[in-house]
C-alpha positions as a Python dict, from the first residue, in 0.01 Angstrom:
ca = {
    (1, 'M'): (0, 0, 0),
    (2, 'A'): (218, 299, 63),
    (3, 'G'): (437, 417, 346),
    (4, 'W'): (516, 774, 444),
    (5, 'L'): (878, 879, 488),
    (6, 'V'): (980, 1221, 624),
    (7, 'D'): (1102, 1378, 301),
    (8, 'E'): (918, 1703, 235),
    (9, 'F'): (577, 1532, 215),
    (10, 'I'): (677, 1303, -74),
    (11, 'L'): (472, 986, -85),
    (12, 'V'): (718, 697, -121),
    (13, 'W'): (591, 367, -260),
    (14, 'D'): (724, 22, -182),
    (15, 'E'): (859, -201, -456),
    (16, 'M'): (526, -318, -595),
    (17, 'I'): (472, -567, -875),
    (18, 'L'): (307, -417, -1184),
    (19, 'T'): (209, -547, -1525),
    (20, 'C'): (350, -364, -1826),
    (21, 'E'): (11, -206, -1894),
    (22, 'Q'): (-14, -81, -1537),
    (23, 'M'): (335, 65, -1564),
    (24, 'R'): (252, 243, -1889),
    (25, 'E'): (-71, 377, -1739),
    (26, 'S'): (123, 503, -1434),
    (27, 'E'): (366, 689, -1659),
    (28, 'E'): (91, 830, -1881),
    (29, 'R'): (-98, 963, -1582),
    (30, 'L'): (216, 1139, -1458),
    (31, 'F'): (300, 1302, -1791),
    (32, 'A'): (-64, 1399, -1853),
    (33, 'S'): (-45, 1600, -1532),
    (34, 'G'): (216, 1826, -1692),
    (35, 'V'): (535, 1662, -1569),
    (36, 'E'): (801, 1656, -1842),
    (37, 'V'): (953, 1327, -1951),
    (38, 'G'): (1310, 1459, -1979),
    (39, 'P'): (1381, 1512, -1607),
    (40, 'V'): (1232, 1173, -1522),
    (41, 'M'): (1457, 1006, -1783),
    (42, 'E'): (1753, 1196, -1642),
    (43, 'K'): (1674, 1065, -1294),
    (44, 'A'): (1629, 709, -1424),
    (45, 'G'): (1960, 719, -1611),
    (46, 'A'): (2138, 867, -1311),
    (47, 'G'): (2006, 585, -1093),
    (48, 'L'): (2124, 333, -1349),
    (49, 'A'): (2471, 490, -1361),
    (50, 'D'): (2491, 491, -982),
    (51, 'V'): (2404, 119, -964),
    (52, 'V'): (2665, 31, -1228),
    (53, 'N'): (2935, 234, -1056),
    (54, 'R'): (2848, 89, -716),
    (55, 'V'): (2825, -272, -824),
    (56, 'Y'): (3123, -270, -1060),
    (57, 'P'): (3345, -3, -903),
    (58, 'G'): (3493, 222, -1168),
    (59, 'P'): (3630, 383, -1354),
    (60, 'G'): (3577, 85, -1582),
    (61, 'R'): (3480, 43, -1945),
    (62, 'L'): (3125, 52, -2070),
    (63, 'L'): (2954, -45, -2394),
    (64, 'A'): (2589, 65, -2425),
    (65, 'F'): (2365, -108, -2678),
    (66, 'V'): (2102, 157, -2756),
    (67, 'G'): (1765, 103, -2922),
    (68, 'K'): (1539, 375, -3054),
    (69, 'G'): (1305, 403, -2754),
    (70, 'H'): (1327, 548, -2405),
    (71, 'N'): (1521, 249, -2271),
    (72, 'G'): (1795, 362, -2504),
    (73, 'G'): (1760, 714, -2364),
    (74, 'D'): (1809, 584, -2007),
    (75, 'A'): (2122, 401, -2123),
    (76, 'L'): (2257, 716, -2290),
    (77, 'V'): (2211, 921, -1974),
    (78, 'A'): (2397, 654, -1776),
    (79, 'A'): (2675, 636, -2036),
    (80, 'R'): (2719, 1014, -2028),
    (81, 'L'): (2743, 1026, -1650),
    (82, 'L'): (2982, 732, -1632),
    (83, 'A'): (3201, 902, -1892),
    (84, 'E'): (3203, 1214, -1673),
    (85, 'W'): (3308, 993, -1383),
    (86, 'G'): (3610, 865, -1575),
    (87, 'W'): (3475, 552, -1739),
    (88, 'T'): (3584, 461, -2090),
    (89, 'T'): (3251, 448, -2270),
    (90, 'N'): (3114, 371, -2612),
    (91, 'V'): (2767, 355, -2763),
    (92, 'L'): (2626, 130, -3032),
    (93, 'L'): (2312, 267, -3199),
    (94, 'V'): (2151, -55, -3305),
    (95, 'P'): (1887, 79, -3545),
    (96, 'G'): (2118, 360, -3656),
    (97, 'R'): (2060, 726, -3592),
    (98, 'E'): (1740, 751, -3794),
    (99, 'G'): (1422, 660, -3613),
    (100, 'L'): (1541, 744, -3262),
    (101, 'A'): (1270, 878, -3033),
    (102, 'E'): (1299, 1254, -3000),
    (103, 'L'): (1410, 1247, -2638),
    (104, 'T'): (1651, 958, -2698),
    (105, 'E'): (1811, 1160, -2980),
    (106, 'E'): (1842, 1456, -2744),
    (107, 'K'): (2020, 1237, -2487),
    (108, 'L'): (2249, 1109, -2762),
    (109, 'G'): (2354, 1466, -2835),
    (110, 'E'): (2427, 1525, -2468),
    (111, 'Y'): (2632, 1206, -2459),
    (112, 'E'): (2826, 1309, -2769),
    (113, 'S'): (2920, 1633, -2600),
    (114, 'V'): (3110, 1423, -2347),
    (115, 'R'): (3227, 1127, -2555),
    (116, 'E'): (3207, 1079, -2931),
    (117, 'A'): (2961, 804, -3012),
    (118, 'A'): (3068, 499, -3210),
    (119, 'G'): (2798, 541, -3473),
    (120, 'D'): (2604, 252, -3615),
    (121, 'Y'): (2600, -98, -3471),
    (122, 'G'): (2933, -276, -3477),
    (123, 'V'): (3182, -455, -3252),
    (124, 'V'): (3429, -252, -3050),
    (125, 'G'): (3747, -397, -2902),
    (126, 'G'): (4094, -302, -2791),
    (127, 'W'): (3996, -134, -2466),
    (128, 'G'): (4262, -291, -2249),
    (129, 'S'): (4227, -545, -1971),
    (130, 'R'): (3954, -384, -1758),
    (131, 'R'): (3639, -594, -1747),
    (132, 'L'): (3371, -477, -1986),
    (133, 'V'): (3024, -378, -1858),
    (134, 'M'): (2746, -372, -2119),
    (135, 'L'): (2414, -190, -2097),
    (136, 'D'): (2117, -355, -2266),
    (137, 'G'): (1907, -57, -2369),
    (138, 'L'): (1767, -226, -2679),
    (139, 'L'): (1396, -290, -2619),
    (140, 'G'): (1151, -189, -2349),
    (141, 'L'): (818, -300, -2208),
    (142, 'G'): (627, -272, -2533),
    (143, 'A'): (837, -531, -2714),
    (144, 'T'): (689, -882, -2747),
    (145, 'G'): (743, -1184, -2968),
    (146, 'P'): (1064, -1313, -3126),
    (147, 'L'): (1374, -1100, -3174),
    (148, 'R'): (1438, -997, -3532),
    (149, 'G'): (1696, -826, -3750),
    (150, 'L'): (1953, -598, -3593),
    (151, 'Y'): (1802, -643, -3248),
    (152, 'A'): (1849, -1020, -3267),
    (153, 'E'): (2208, -967, -3388),
    (154, 'A'): (2279, -718, -3108),
    (155, 'A'): (2139, -953, -2842),
    (156, 'A'): (2351, -1236, -2981),
    (157, 'E'): (2661, -1016, -2971),
    (158, 'M'): (2596, -920, -2610),
    (159, 'N'): (2558, -1285, -2513),
    (160, 'R'): (2875, -1373, -2706),
    (161, 'L'): (3078, -1105, -2528),
    (162, 'R'): (2941, -1220, -2195),
    (163, 'H'): (3027, -1586, -2266),
    (164, 'D'): (3356, -1552, -2451),
    (165, 'E'): (3504, -1237, -2301),
    (166, 'G'): (3361, -1246, -1948),
    (167, 'A'): (3172, -920, -1999),
    (168, 'L'): (2902, -824, -1749),
    (169, 'T'): (2554, -736, -1875),
    (170, 'V'): (2320, -488, -1709),
    (171, 'A'): (1969, -478, -1855),
    (172, 'V'): (1788, -144, -1852),
    (173, 'D'): (1438, -195, -1707),
    (174, 'I'): (1399, -544, -1861),
    (175, 'P'): (1630, -779, -2057),
    (176, 'T'): (1569, -769, -2430),
    (177, 'G'): (1360, -1071, -2527),
    (178, 'V'): (1197, -1122, -2185),
    (179, 'N'): (823, -1060, -2162),
    (180, 'G'): (752, -814, -1883),
    (181, 'D'): (416, -968, -1796),
    (182, 'D'): (454, -1346, -1804),
    (183, 'G'): (832, -1388, -1796),
    (184, 'S'): (841, -1587, -2118),
    (185, 'V'): (1178, -1576, -2290),
    (186, 'A'): (1226, -1535, -2664),
    (187, 'E'): (1494, -1734, -2843),
    (188, 'G'): (1823, -1549, -2826),
    (189, 'A'): (1712, -1321, -2541),
    (190, 'V'): (1978, -1123, -2358),
    (191, 'V'): (2123, -1295, -2051),
    (192, 'A'): (2178, -1025, -1791),
    (193, 'D'): (2389, -1043, -1478),
    (194, 'M'): (2175, -766, -1334),
    (195, 'T'): (1850, -597, -1431),
    (196, 'V'): (1800, -240, -1315),
    (197, 'T'): (1428, -179, -1343),
    (198, 'M'): (1269, 164, -1320),
    (199, 'A'): (1014, 283, -1063),
    (200, 'Q'): (842, -52, -996),
    (201, 'V'): (906, -421, -1052),
    (202, 'K'): (751, -569, -1365),
    (203, 'A'): (565, -894, -1302),
    (204, 'G'): (761, -1100, -1555),
    (205, 'L'): (1092, -1028, -1383),
    (206, 'L'): (997, -1250, -1089),
    (207, 'V'): (877, -1549, -1291),
    (208, 'E'): (1109, -1846, -1243),
    (209, 'S'): (1153, -1910, -1615),
    (210, 'A'): (1305, -1563, -1653),
    (211, 'G'): (1544, -1582, -1359),
    (212, 'H'): (1854, -1680, -1557),
    (213, 'H'): (1804, -1387, -1793),
    (214, 'V'): (1712, -1130, -1526),
    (215, 'G'): (1995, -1195, -1282),
    (216, 'R'): (2028, -968, -979),
    (217, 'L'): (1734, -730, -960),
    (218, 'E'): (1771, -365, -858),
    (219, 'V'): (1503, -95, -854),
    (220, 'V'): (1567, 273, -929),
    (221, 'A'): (1315, 469, -726),
    (222, 'L'): (1115, 721, -930),
    (223, 'D'): (880, 858, -666),
    (224, 'E'): (714, 1086, -917),
    (225, 'I'): (544, 784, -1076),
    (226, 'E'): (251, 679, -859),
    (227, 'P'): (164, 315, -938),
    (228, 'V'): (-173, 245, -1091),
    (229, 'G'): (-293, -96, -976),
    (230, 'G'): (-32, -356, -893),
    (231, 'D'): (-25, -704, -745),
    (232, 'E'): (-47, -652, -370),
    (233, 'S'): (-5, -1025, -308),
    (234, 'K'): (365, -1003, -395),
    (235, 'V'): (645, -762, -310),
    (236, 'L'): (1015, -730, -383),
    (237, 'L'): (1204, -666, -60),
    (238, 'G'): (1366, -326, -88),
    (239, 'E'): (1557, -105, 150),
    (240, 'R'): (1258, 117, 224),
    (241, 'R'): (1045, -165, 357),
    (242, 'L'): (1333, -330, 544),
    (243, 'K'): (1431, -8, 719),
    (244, 'R'): (1084, 13, 868),
    (245, 'W'): (1131, -334, 1015),
    (246, 'L'): (1463, -260, 1183),
    (247, 'P'): (1427, -217, 1560),
    (248, 'R'): (1590, 89, 1716),
    (249, 'R'): (1766, 49, 2047),
    (250, 'A'): (1704, 274, 2345),
    (251, 'F'): (2010, 437, 2501),
    (252, 'D'): (1973, 225, 2816),
    (253, 'F'): (1944, -99, 2615),
    (254, 'H'): (2135, -399, 2759),
    (255, 'K'): (2226, -746, 2636),
    (256, 'G'): (1921, -904, 2793),
    (257, 'D'): (1705, -675, 2581),
    (258, 'A'): (1892, -788, 2268),
    (259, 'G'): (1765, -1141, 2305),
    (260, 'R'): (1894, -1481, 2410),
    (261, 'V'): (1948, -1726, 2126),
    (262, 'A'): (1995, -2101, 2161),
    (263, 'V'): (2174, -2272, 1874),
    (264, 'I'): (2116, -2648, 1856),
    (265, 'A'): (2360, -2762, 1592),
    (266, 'G'): (2665, -2967, 1506),
    (267, 'S'): (2773, -3330, 1521),
    (268, 'R'): (3089, -3527, 1451),
    (269, 'G'): (3226, -3408, 1117),
    (270, 'F'): (2981, -3114, 1103),
    (271, 'T'): (3107, -2880, 1371),
    (272, 'G'): (3155, -2603, 1116),
    (273, 'A'): (2779, -2562, 1072),
    (274, 'A'): (2735, -2498, 1444),
    (275, 'D'): (3019, -2248, 1448),
    (276, 'L'): (2891, -2053, 1147),
    (277, 'C'): (2536, -2039, 1279),
    (278, 'S'): (2647, -1919, 1623),
    (279, 'R'): (2884, -1653, 1493),
    (280, 'A'): (2621, -1524, 1251),
    (281, 'A'): (2376, -1482, 1539),
    (282, 'V'): (2633, -1280, 1731),
    (283, 'A'): (2711, -1064, 1426),
    (284, 'S'): (2339, -996, 1381),
    (285, 'G'): (2299, -835, 1720),
    (286, 'A'): (2183, -1112, 1953),
    (287, 'G'): (2264, -1023, 2314),
    (288, 'L'): (2353, -1373, 2430),
    (289, 'V'): (2421, -1677, 2210),
    (290, 'T'): (2450, -2025, 2358),
    (291, 'L'): (2553, -2323, 2151),
    (292, 'Y'): (2401, -2645, 2284),
    (293, 'A'): (2667, -2898, 2188),
    (294, 'H'): (2627, -3270, 2235),
    (295, 'E'): (2884, -3399, 2481),
    (296, 'S'): (3047, -3598, 2198),
    (297, 'I'): (3159, -3273, 2032),
    (298, 'Y'): (3168, -3040, 2332),
    (299, 'E'): (3548, -3020, 2361),
    (300, 'V'): (3583, -2945, 1990),
    (301, 'M'): (3316, -2677, 1997),
    (302, 'A'): (3440, -2521, 2320),
    (303, 'T'): (3773, -2467, 2148),
    (304, 'R'): (3635, -2370, 1808),
    (305, 'A'): (3345, -2142, 1895),
    (306, 'G'): (3387, -1766, 1885),
    (307, 'A'): (3479, -1594, 2209),
    (308, 'E'): (3133, -1437, 2228),
    (309, 'V'): (2955, -1773, 2207),
    (310, 'M'): (2881, -1972, 2520),
    (311, 'V'): (2904, -2348, 2469),
    (312, 'R'): (2694, -2572, 2687),
    (313, 'P'): (2741, -2951, 2685),
    (314, 'V'): (2421, -3155, 2671),
    (315, 'V'): (2332, -3523, 2667),
    (316, 'D'): (1978, -3458, 2545),
    (317, 'Y'): (1887, -3149, 2340),
    (318, 'R'): (1550, -3135, 2514),
    (319, 'E'): (1734, -2967, 2804),
    (320, 'V'): (1694, -2644, 2607),
    (321, 'M'): (1320, -2649, 2680),
    (322, 'N'): (1384, -2562, 3047),
    (323, 'D'): (1609, -2259, 2984),
    (324, 'H'): (1530, -1888, 2963),
    (325, 'L'): (1553, -1802, 2592),
    (326, 'D'): (1400, -1571, 2333),
    (327, 'A'): (1459, -1773, 2014),
    (328, 'I'): (1599, -2107, 1902),
    (329, 'A'): (1793, -2204, 1590),
    (330, 'I'): (1784, -2578, 1533),
    (331, 'G'): (1923, -2812, 1269),
    (332, 'P'): (2256, -2715, 1108),
    (333, 'G'): (2485, -3016, 1101),
    (334, 'L'): (2285, -3208, 1364),
    (335, 'G'): (2247, -3539, 1186),
    (336, 'L'): (1944, -3760, 1244),
    (337, 'D'): (2056, -3961, 1546),
    (338, 'C'): (1859, -3721, 1765),
    (339, 'A'): (1548, -3698, 1543),
    (340, 'E'): (1311, -3783, 1828),
    (341, 'A'): (1440, -3497, 2043),
    (342, 'I'): (1433, -3257, 1748),
    (343, 'L'): (1070, -3335, 1673),
    (344, 'E'): (966, -3286, 2035),
    (345, 'I'): (1140, -2948, 2051),
    (346, 'V'): (991, -2833, 1721),
    (347, 'E'): (643, -2937, 1826),
    (348, 'K'): (632, -2847, 2196),
    (349, 'D'): (866, -2553, 2265),
    (350, 'E'): (679, -2223, 2279),
    (351, 'R'): (968, -1995, 2180),
    (352, 'P'): (1010, -1862, 1821),
    (353, 'M'): (1225, -2106, 1626),
    (354, 'V'): (1421, -2125, 1301),
    (355, 'V'): (1402, -2481, 1169),
    (356, 'D'): (1675, -2572, 920),
    (357, 'A'): (1884, -2852, 771),
    (358, 'D'): (1863, -3178, 967),
    (359, 'A'): (1573, -3046, 1173),
    (360, 'L'): (1384, -3011, 845),
    (361, 'N'): (1489, -3364, 749),
    (362, 'A'): (1360, -3494, 1082),
    (363, 'V'): (1026, -3323, 1021),
    (364, 'A'): (1017, -3460, 665),
    (365, 'G'): (1056, -3811, 803),
    (366, 'A'): (753, -3769, 1027),
    (367, 'D'): (397, -3641, 991),
    (368, 'V'): (491, -3303, 842),
    (369, 'E'): (154, -3130, 866),
    (370, 'G'): (90, -3283, 1207),
    (371, 'V'): (420, -3182, 1367),
    (372, 'L'): (417, -2832, 1222),
    (373, 'G'): (46, -2777, 1268),
    (374, 'R'): (71, -2866, 1638),
    (375, 'S'): (378, -2649, 1699),
    (376, 'A'): (342, -2446, 2016),
    (377, 'G'): (526, -2140, 1886),
    (378, 'V'): (621, -1940, 1578),
    (379, 'R'): (820, -2144, 1326),
    (380, 'L'): (1036, -2014, 1043),
    (381, 'L'): (1134, -2296, 806),
    (382, 'T'): (1434, -2232, 578),
    (383, 'P'): (1453, -2517, 322),
    (384, 'H'): (1656, -2523, 3),
    (385, 'P'): (1483, -2685, -298),
    (386, 'G'): (1594, -3039, -208),
    (387, 'E'): (1471, -3008, 149),
    (388, 'M'): (1144, -2858, 26),
    (389, 'A'): (1095, -3158, -202),
    (390, 'R'): (1136, -3388, 100),
    (391, 'L'): (892, -3184, 308),
    (392, 'W'): (630, -3197, 35),
    (393, 'P'): (695, -3494, -195),
    (394, 'G'): (338, -3474, -325),
    (395, 'R'): (363, -3119, -456),
    (396, 'P'): (148, -3105, -773),
    (397, 'E'): (361, -3112, -1086),
    (398, 'G'): (373, -2777, -1258),
    (399, 'M'): (259, -2577, -955),
    (400, 'A'): (440, -2243, -950),
    (401, 'R'): (688, -2196, -667),
    (402, 'V'): (503, -1904, -511),
    (403, 'E'): (171, -2090, -516),
    (404, 'A'): (333, -2399, -368),
    (405, 'A'): (486, -2189, -92),
    (406, 'R'): (151, -2031, -11),
    (407, 'E'): (-24, -2367, -2),
    (408, 'F'): (243, -2520, 225),
    (409, 'A'): (231, -2224, 464),
    (410, 'K'): (-148, -2246, 475),
    (411, 'R'): (-147, -2620, 548),
    (412, 'T'): (117, -2604, 820),
    (413, 'G'): (81, -2258, 973),
    (414, 'V'): (453, -2186, 942),
    (415, 'T'): (645, -1901, 784),
    (416, 'L'): (834, -2043, 488),
    (417, 'L'): (1166, -1908, 366),
    (418, 'W'): (1231, -2100, 43),
    (419, 'K'): (1595, -2051, -43),
    (420, 'G'): (1714, -2014, -400),
    (421, 'A'): (1833, -1768, -659),
    (422, 'R'): (1535, -1547, -566),
    (423, 'T'): (1465, -1641, -204),
    (424, 'L'): (1092, -1636, -127),
    (425, 'I'): (935, -1562, 213),
    (426, 'V'): (569, -1657, 261),
    (427, 'E'): (334, -1630, 556),
    (428, 'E'): (-41, -1667, 532),
    (429, 'G'): (-215, -1331, 515),
    (430, 'L'): (96, -1139, 404),
    (431, 'P'): (240, -1063, 58),
    (432, 'A'): (482, -1319, -82),
    (433, 'A'): (818, -1144, -44),
    (434, 'Y'): (1104, -1192, -288),
    (435, 'N'): (1462, -1113, -195),
    (436, 'A'): (1678, -969, -470),
    (437, 'T'): (2024, -958, -314),
    (438, 'G'): (2297, -1218, -363),
    (439, 'H'): (2492, -1378, -645),
    (440, 'P'): (2569, -1727, -784),
    (441, 'G'): (2889, -1749, -580),
    (442, 'M'): (2672, -1811, -276),
    (443, 'A'): (2607, -2165, -399),
    (444, 'S'): (2852, -2306, -145),
    (445, 'G'): (2851, -2478, 191),
    (446, 'G'): (2769, -2282, 504),
    (447, 'M'): (2555, -2003, 359),
    (448, 'G'): (2236, -2160, 491),
    (449, 'D'): (2391, -2202, 837),
    (450, 'V'): (2471, -1831, 840),
    (451, 'L'): (2115, -1744, 737),
    (452, 'T'): (1978, -1953, 1023),
    (453, 'G'): (2196, -1765, 1270),
    (454, 'I'): (2097, -1426, 1130),
    (455, 'T'): (1723, -1492, 1133),
    (456, 'S'): (1723, -1641, 1482),
    (457, 'A'): (1904, -1332, 1613),
    (458, 'W'): (1642, -1098, 1467),
    (459, 'M'): (1358, -1311, 1603),
    (460, 'A'): (1522, -1292, 1946),
    (461, 'Q'): (1525, -912, 1908),
    (462, 'G'): (1148, -910, 1864),
    (463, 'L'): (1090, -937, 1489),
    (464, 'G'): (826, -1171, 1355),
    (465, 'A'): (928, -1470, 1148),
    (466, 'Y'): (826, -1301, 822),
    (467, 'E'): (1025, -985, 895),
    (468, 'A'): (1325, -1177, 1029),
    (469, 'G'): (1326, -1396, 719),
    (470, 'G'): (1311, -1102, 483),
    (471, 'L'): (1570, -897, 666),
    (472, 'G'): (1801, -1196, 710),
    (473, 'S'): (1784, -1290, 342),
    (474, 'W'): (1861, -935, 235),
    (475, 'L'): (2156, -896, 473),
    (476, 'L'): (2304, -1233, 378),
    (477, 'G'): (2287, -1153, 7),
    (478, 'R'): (2407, -795, 46),
    (479, 'S'): (2707, -898, 254),
    (480, 'A'): (2798, -1157, -10),
    (481, 'E'): (2763, -891, -281),
    (482, 'R'): (2989, -650, -97),
    (483, 'A'): (3253, -922, -60),
    (484, 'A'): (3248, -996, -434),
    (485, 'W'): (3195, -645, -568),
    (486, 'S'): (3477, -492, -366),
    (487, 'G'): (3711, -599, -645),
    (488, 'L'): (3916, -813, -406),
    (489, 'A'): (3756, -1152, -475),
    (490, 'A'): (3562, -1333, -742),
    (491, 'E'): (3204, -1436, -664),
    (492, 'E'): (3307, -1802, -653),
    (493, 'S'): (3567, -1727, -384),
    (494, 'V'): (3330, -1571, -132),
    (495, 'T'): (3293, -1793, 176),
    (496, 'A'): (3031, -1811, 448),
    (497, 'S'): (3287, -1687, 701),
    (498, 'E'): (3352, -1378, 489),
    (499, 'V'): (2978, -1313, 471),
    (500, 'I'): (2961, -1311, 852),
    (501, 'L'): (3242, -1056, 865),
    (502, 'G'): (3052, -830, 625),
    (503, 'L'): (2713, -841, 800),
    (504, 'G'): (2786, -528, 1001),
    (505, 'Q'): (2869, -329, 689),
    (506, 'A'): (2553, -452, 515),
    (507, 'L'): (2344, -347, 813),
    (508, 'W'): (2521, -10, 824),
    (509, 'E'): (2437, 40, 457),
    (510, 'L'): (2073, -53, 511),
    (511, 'R'): (2039, 198, 792),
    (512, 'G'): (2185, 463, 562),
    (513, 'E'): (2448, 559, 814),
}
């Protein structure tokens, strides 16, 4: 449940999934032990400010919507720090000054010492052309039911500014109007671009119905708060866990140790998929990458492929089964003319394999449970929702995504990476892992091909399918975030090729170097 890191004997907890009651009990236990609330709130607010400044590089302009509870206090700490860092900030006290929690009022005073507060709830404009970032510090975990009164008006105003003015919304701990336990969404709930949750992930934030309102999910580590209980069957993939999975290279390491990857991809009109997959494998550390190109596209691929990629012409893809390899990536842009060969490779080859795109479609057109159940080696399947529907057309209506993923993995024996806004990695006997990185701009061609290349490279370097899927999803999303959040491109403009170029920086960041 916990992992030790060398940091003066501090027990560091992974990103567990807690109910609201478990989170409150965890906090109460901490404060009952004599720990003061103020320093913990200061740390939470500082983490929030750091996320805002990192994701939306400042100095920018900030408008904090502050409720009377401790969520409002976290927002006030963040607003004060951002003001100190040069941001133009303003605060809207939604219930007014009266009724603020004692500590929240104290943080308001500290904020006012840096930047005069706006006073009661109202609309502020005229701050120039810099994009507005809003903090939703209205309601916390204890709030349930419909939004009412000034809180409903404030939530509506935040959503209006986001829709009409292009403002960006960051929810503090949980979006106002979203139930932290079951993910149900009240009418008029705040739509956040990002939710920065404190200490541990609240169960409702991962429910599919809440996804649009939660947005990108970030966790501020508060190691002082030891979790009481928690759902150990699910986990949010965070940097702490992923760092433990990263292999370290010996000084005398050579390219043979880094793994040999075969990429079986591409066909007429779809050579780009093969190129993206191969280059992503190279950028993810594979020692040797060979693209097995059908002779009909060999000349095109030999010219197009990156200098580090070897291109081998083949008449029959089953030739790969006789070569010395550590992992295989199969499917991107292949078409279905070679479905028979694909199925034989998927079923009979003993090497770890990432099965994607047209390889998934070939499996879907056959005996799915039979082919996958008889597979001779480890298989990581990477379907998007449409491909998943073809693999399991009889999925019971209303079955939750995570339960469907578990059932499919159990029936077939594969590791399933179910792509989507919150990519899900499932392997029988392990926690269902959710990836939090990425943004809506990744809904474009080629991203899945890149993911296949990344994951195959990590499997070739010795990671299991579950770890490779989790690490690959995180790196793909983080590289896409860096491309968009650099201030040089809009999310919609980020391409798969740009994501490949940023993989090294994402990995550097993960290592903490």
